[in-house]
PDB file of C-alpha atoms and ligand atoms in Angstrom:
ATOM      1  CA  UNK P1281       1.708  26.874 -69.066  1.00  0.00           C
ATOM      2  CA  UNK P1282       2.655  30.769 -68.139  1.00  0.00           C
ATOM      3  CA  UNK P1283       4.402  31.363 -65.585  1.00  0.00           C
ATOM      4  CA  UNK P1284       2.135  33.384 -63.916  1.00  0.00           C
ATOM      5  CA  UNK P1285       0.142  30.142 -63.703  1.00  0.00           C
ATOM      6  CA  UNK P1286       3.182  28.444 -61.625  1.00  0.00           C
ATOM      7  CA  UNK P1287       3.782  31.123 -59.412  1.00  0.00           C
ATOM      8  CA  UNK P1288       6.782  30.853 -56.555  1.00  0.00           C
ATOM      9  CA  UNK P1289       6.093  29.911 -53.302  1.00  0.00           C
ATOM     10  CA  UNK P1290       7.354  32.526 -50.691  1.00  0.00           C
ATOM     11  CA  UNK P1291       7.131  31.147 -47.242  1.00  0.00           C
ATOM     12  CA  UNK P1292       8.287  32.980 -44.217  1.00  0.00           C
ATOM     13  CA  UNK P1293       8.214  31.477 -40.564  1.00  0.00           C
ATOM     14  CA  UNK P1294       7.340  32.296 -37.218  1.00  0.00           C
ATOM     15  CA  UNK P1295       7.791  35.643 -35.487  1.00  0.00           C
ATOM     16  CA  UNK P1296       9.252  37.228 -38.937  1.00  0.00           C
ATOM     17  CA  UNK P1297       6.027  38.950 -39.163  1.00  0.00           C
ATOM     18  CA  UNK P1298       7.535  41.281 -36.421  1.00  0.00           C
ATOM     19  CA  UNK P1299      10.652  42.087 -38.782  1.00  0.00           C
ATOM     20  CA  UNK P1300      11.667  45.758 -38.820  1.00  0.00           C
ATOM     21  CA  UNK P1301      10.499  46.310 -35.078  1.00  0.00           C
ATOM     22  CA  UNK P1302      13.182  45.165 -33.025  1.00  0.00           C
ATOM     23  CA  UNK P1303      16.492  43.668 -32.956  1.00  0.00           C
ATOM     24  CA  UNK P1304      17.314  45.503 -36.383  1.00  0.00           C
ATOM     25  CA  UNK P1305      21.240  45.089 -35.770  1.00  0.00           C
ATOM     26  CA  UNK P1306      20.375  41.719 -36.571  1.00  0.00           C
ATOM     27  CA  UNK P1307      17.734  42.007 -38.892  1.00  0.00           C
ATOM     28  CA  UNK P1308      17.566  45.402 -40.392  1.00  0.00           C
ATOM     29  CA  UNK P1309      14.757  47.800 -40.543  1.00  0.00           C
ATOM     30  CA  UNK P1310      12.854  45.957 -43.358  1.00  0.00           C
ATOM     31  CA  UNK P1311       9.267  44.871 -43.001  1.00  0.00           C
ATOM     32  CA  UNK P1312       8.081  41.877 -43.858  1.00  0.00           C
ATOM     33  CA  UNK P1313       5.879  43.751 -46.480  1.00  0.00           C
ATOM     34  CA  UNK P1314       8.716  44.931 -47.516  1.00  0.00           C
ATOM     35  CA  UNK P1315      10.061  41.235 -47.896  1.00  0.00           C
ATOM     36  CA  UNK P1316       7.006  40.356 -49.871  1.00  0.00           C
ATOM     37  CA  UNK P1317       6.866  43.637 -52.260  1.00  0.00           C
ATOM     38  CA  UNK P1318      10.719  43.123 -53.298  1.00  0.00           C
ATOM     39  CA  UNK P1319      10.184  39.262 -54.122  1.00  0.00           C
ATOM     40  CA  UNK P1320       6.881  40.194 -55.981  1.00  0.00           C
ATOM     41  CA  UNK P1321       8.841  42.729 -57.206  1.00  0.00           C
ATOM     42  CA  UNK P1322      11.851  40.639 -58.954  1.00  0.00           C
ATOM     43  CA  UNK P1323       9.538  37.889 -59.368  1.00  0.00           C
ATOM     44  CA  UNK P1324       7.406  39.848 -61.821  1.00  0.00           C
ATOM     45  CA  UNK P1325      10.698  41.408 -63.895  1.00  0.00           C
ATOM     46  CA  UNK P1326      11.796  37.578 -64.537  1.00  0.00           C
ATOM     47  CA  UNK P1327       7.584  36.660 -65.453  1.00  0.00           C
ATOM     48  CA  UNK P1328       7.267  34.576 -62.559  1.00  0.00           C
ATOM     49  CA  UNK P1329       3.877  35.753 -59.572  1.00  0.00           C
ATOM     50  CA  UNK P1330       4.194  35.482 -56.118  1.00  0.00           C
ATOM     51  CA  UNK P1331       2.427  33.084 -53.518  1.00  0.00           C
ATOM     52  CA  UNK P1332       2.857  34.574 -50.044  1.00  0.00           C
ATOM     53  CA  UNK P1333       2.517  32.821 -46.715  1.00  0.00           C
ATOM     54  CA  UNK P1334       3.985  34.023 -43.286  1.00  0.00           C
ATOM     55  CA  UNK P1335       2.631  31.854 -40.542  1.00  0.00           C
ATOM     56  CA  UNK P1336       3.208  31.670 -36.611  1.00  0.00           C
ATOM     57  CA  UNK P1337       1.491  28.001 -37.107  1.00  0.00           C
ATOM     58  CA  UNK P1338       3.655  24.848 -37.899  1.00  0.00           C
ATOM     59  CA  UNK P1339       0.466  22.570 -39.310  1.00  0.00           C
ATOM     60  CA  UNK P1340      -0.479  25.889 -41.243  1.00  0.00           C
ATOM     61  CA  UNK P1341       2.684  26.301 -42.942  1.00  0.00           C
ATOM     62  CA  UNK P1342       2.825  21.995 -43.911  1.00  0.00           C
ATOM     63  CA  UNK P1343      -0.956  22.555 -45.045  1.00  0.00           C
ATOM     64  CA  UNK P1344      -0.379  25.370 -47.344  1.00  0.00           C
ATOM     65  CA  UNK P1345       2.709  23.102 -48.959  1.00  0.00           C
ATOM     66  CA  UNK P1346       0.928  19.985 -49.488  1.00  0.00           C
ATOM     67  CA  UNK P1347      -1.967  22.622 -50.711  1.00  0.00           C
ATOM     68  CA  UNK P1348       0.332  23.773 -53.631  1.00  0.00           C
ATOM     69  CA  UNK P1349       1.657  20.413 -55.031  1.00  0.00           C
ATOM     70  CA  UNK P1350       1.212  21.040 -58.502  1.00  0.00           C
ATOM     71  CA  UNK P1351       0.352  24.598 -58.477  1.00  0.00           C
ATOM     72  CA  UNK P1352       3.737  26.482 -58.148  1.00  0.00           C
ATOM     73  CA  UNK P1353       7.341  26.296 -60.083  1.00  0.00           C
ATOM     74  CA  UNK P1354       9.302  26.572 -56.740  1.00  0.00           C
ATOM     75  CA  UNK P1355       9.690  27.380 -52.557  1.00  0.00           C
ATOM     76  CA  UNK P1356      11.408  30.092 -51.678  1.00  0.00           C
ATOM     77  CA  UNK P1357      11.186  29.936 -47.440  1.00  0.00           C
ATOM     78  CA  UNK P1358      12.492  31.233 -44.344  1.00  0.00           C
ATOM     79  CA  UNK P1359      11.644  28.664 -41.645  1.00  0.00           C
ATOM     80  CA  UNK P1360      13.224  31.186 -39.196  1.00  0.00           C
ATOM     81  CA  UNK P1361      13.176  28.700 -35.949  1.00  0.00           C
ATOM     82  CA  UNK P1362      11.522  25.845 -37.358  1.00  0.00           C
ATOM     83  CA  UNK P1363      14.953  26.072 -39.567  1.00  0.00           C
ATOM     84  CA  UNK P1364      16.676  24.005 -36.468  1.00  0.00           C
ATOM     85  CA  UNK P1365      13.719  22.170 -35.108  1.00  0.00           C
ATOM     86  CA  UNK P1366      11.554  20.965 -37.498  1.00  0.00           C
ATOM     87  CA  UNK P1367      11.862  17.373 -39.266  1.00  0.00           C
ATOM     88  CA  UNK P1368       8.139  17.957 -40.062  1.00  0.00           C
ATOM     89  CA  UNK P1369       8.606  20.971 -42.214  1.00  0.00           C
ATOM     90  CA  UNK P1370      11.293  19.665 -43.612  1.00  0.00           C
ATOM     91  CA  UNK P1371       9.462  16.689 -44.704  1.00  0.00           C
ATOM     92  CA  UNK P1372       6.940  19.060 -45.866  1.00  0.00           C
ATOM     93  CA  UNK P1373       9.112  21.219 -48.349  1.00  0.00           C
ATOM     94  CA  UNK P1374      10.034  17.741 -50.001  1.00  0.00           C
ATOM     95  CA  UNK P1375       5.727  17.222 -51.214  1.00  0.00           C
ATOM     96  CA  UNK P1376       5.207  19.680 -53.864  1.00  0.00           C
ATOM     97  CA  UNK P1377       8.445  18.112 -56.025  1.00  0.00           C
ATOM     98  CA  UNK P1378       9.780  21.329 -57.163  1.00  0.00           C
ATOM     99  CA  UNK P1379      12.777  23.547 -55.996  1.00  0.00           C
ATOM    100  CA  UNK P1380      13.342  24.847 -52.406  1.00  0.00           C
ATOM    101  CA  UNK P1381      15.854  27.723 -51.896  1.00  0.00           C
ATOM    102  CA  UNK P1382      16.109  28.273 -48.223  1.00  0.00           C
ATOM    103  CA  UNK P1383      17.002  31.707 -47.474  1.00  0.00           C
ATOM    104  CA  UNK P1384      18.218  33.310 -44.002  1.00  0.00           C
ATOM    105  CA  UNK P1385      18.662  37.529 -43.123  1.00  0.00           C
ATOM    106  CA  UNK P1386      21.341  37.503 -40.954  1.00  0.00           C
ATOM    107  CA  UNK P1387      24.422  34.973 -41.158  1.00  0.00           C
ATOM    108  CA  UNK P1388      23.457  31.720 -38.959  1.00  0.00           C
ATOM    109  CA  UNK P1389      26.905  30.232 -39.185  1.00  0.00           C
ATOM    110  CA  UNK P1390      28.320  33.453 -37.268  1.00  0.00           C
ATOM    111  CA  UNK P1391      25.586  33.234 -34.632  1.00  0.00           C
ATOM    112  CA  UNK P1392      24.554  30.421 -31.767  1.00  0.00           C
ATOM    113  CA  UNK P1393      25.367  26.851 -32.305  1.00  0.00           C
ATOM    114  CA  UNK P1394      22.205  25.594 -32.035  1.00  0.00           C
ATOM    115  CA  UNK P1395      21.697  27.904 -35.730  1.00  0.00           C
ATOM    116  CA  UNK P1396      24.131  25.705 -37.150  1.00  0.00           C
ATOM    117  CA  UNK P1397      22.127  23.339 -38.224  1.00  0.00           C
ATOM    118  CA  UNK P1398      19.029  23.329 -40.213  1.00  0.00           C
ATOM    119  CA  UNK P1399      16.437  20.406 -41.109  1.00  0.00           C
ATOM    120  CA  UNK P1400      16.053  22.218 -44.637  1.00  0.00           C
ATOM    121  CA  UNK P1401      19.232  22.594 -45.793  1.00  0.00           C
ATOM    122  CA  UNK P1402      19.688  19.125 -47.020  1.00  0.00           C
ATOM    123  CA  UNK P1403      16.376  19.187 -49.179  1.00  0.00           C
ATOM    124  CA  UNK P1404      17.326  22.474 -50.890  1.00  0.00           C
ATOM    125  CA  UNK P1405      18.476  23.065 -53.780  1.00  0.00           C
ATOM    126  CA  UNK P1406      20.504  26.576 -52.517  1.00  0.00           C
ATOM    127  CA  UNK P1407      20.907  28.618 -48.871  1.00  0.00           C
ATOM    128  CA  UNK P1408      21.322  32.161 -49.004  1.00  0.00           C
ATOM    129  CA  UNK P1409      22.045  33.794 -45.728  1.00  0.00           C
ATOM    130  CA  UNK P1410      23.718  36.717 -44.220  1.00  0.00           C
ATOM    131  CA  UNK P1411      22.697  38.712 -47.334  1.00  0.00           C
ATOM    132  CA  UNK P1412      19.899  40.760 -45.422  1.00  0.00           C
ATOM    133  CA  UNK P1413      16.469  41.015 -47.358  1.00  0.00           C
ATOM    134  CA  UNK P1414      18.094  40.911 -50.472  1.00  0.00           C
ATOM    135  CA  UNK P1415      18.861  37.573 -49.983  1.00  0.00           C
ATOM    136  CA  UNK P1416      15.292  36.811 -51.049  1.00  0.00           C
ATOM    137  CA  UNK P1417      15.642  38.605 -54.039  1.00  0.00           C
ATOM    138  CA  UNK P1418      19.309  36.374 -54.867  1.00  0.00           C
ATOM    139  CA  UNK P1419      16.693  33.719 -54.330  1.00  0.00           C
ATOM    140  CA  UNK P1420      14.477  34.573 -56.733  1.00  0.00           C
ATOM    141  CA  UNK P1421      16.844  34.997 -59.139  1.00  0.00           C
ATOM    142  CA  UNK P1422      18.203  31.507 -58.665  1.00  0.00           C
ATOM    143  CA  UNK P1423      15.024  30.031 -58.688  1.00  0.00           C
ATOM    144  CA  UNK P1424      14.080  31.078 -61.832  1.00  0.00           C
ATOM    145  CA  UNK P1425      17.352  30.253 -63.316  1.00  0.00           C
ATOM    146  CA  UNK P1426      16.630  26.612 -61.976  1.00  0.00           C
ATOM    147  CA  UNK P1427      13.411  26.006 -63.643  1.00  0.00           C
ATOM    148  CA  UNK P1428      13.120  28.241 -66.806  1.00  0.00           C
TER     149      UNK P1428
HETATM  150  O1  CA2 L2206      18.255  35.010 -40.151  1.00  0.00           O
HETATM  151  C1  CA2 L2206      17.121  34.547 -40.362  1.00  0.00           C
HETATM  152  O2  CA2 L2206      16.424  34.879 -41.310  1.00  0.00           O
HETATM  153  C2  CA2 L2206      16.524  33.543 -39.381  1.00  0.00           C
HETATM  154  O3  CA2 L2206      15.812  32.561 -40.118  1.00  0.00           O
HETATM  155  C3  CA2 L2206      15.568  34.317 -38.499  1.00  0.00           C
HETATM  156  C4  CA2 L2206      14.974  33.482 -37.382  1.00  0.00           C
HETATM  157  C5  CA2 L2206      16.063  32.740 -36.600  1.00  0.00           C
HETATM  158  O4  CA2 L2206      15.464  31.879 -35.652  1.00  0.00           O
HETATM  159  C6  CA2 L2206      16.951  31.942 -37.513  1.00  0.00           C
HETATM  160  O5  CA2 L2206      17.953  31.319 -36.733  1.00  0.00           O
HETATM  161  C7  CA2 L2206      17.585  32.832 -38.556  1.00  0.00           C
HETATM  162  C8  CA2 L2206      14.228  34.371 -36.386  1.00  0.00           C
HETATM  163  C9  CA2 L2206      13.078  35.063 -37.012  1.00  0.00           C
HETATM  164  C10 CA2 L2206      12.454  35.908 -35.968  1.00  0.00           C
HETATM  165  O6  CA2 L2206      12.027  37.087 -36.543  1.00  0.00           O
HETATM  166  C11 CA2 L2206      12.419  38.255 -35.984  1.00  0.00           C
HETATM  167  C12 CA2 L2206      11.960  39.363 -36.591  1.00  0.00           C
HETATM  168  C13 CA2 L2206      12.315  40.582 -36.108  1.00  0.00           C
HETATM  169  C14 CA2 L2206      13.119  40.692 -35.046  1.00  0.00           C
HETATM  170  C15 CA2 L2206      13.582  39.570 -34.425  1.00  0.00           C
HETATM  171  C16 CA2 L2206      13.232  38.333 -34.903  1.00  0.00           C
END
């Protein structure tokens, strides 16, 4: 099957659709459509298409996973703050039974303790974080290093 038929899964949590309009000593001045363009972007040099979701909407987000079991190679997702609340996501990411790279802007270990932890590290295969957007693209990378 071509790639193109088992696209990647980009998923990107709640409030990052506000990325590039405030807090950008955090975050940076990237858009999310910037996000999406430089994943499609790499994705598409290595052969692989995008599937992009951004969703304020927990049961949304688990939908559209369960939605793509056997449809996609792998997950690349920023849970943003469902990173350190959500067993149900996490639970989620585990359906479709391929990768799940979990990637994260800015540094999380460096910021508050409740970022520490995360209900998605444990069921991914990689974390990237603290790399800024490009972070996504190290993801991408990875991913298709994992299941080429
Ligand atoms: O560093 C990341 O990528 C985070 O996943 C971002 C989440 C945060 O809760 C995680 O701890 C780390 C916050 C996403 C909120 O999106 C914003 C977008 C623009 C400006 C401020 C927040």
């Amino acid at each position: 099957m071509a790639n193109e038929e088992r696209p990647i899964l980009l998923l990107n949590g709640p409030n990052l659709n506000t990325l590039g309009l405030r807090q950008p000593e955090i975050y940076g001045t990237a858009t999310l459509a910037d996000v999406v363009a430089l994943v499609e972007r790499t994705a598409a040099d290595l052969g692989y298409g995008v599937r992009a979701l951004q969703t304020n909407h927990e049961g949304e987000m688990i939908d559209a996973i369960h939605a793509a079991r056997g449809q996609i190679s792998g997950i690349v997702v920023n849970p943003a703050g469902w990173t350190h609340t959500s067993v149900a996501l996490a639970d989620a990411l585990v359906v479709p039974e391929v990768p799940v790279i979990e990637v994260h802007i800015s540094n999380v270990a460096a910021r508050e303790p409740f970022r520490h932890h995360s209900y998605v590290s444990p069921i991914a295969s990689a974390v990237i974080a603290g790399c800024g957007i490009r972070g996504y693209e190290y993801a991408v990378r990875q991913m298709v290093t994992l299941v080429s």
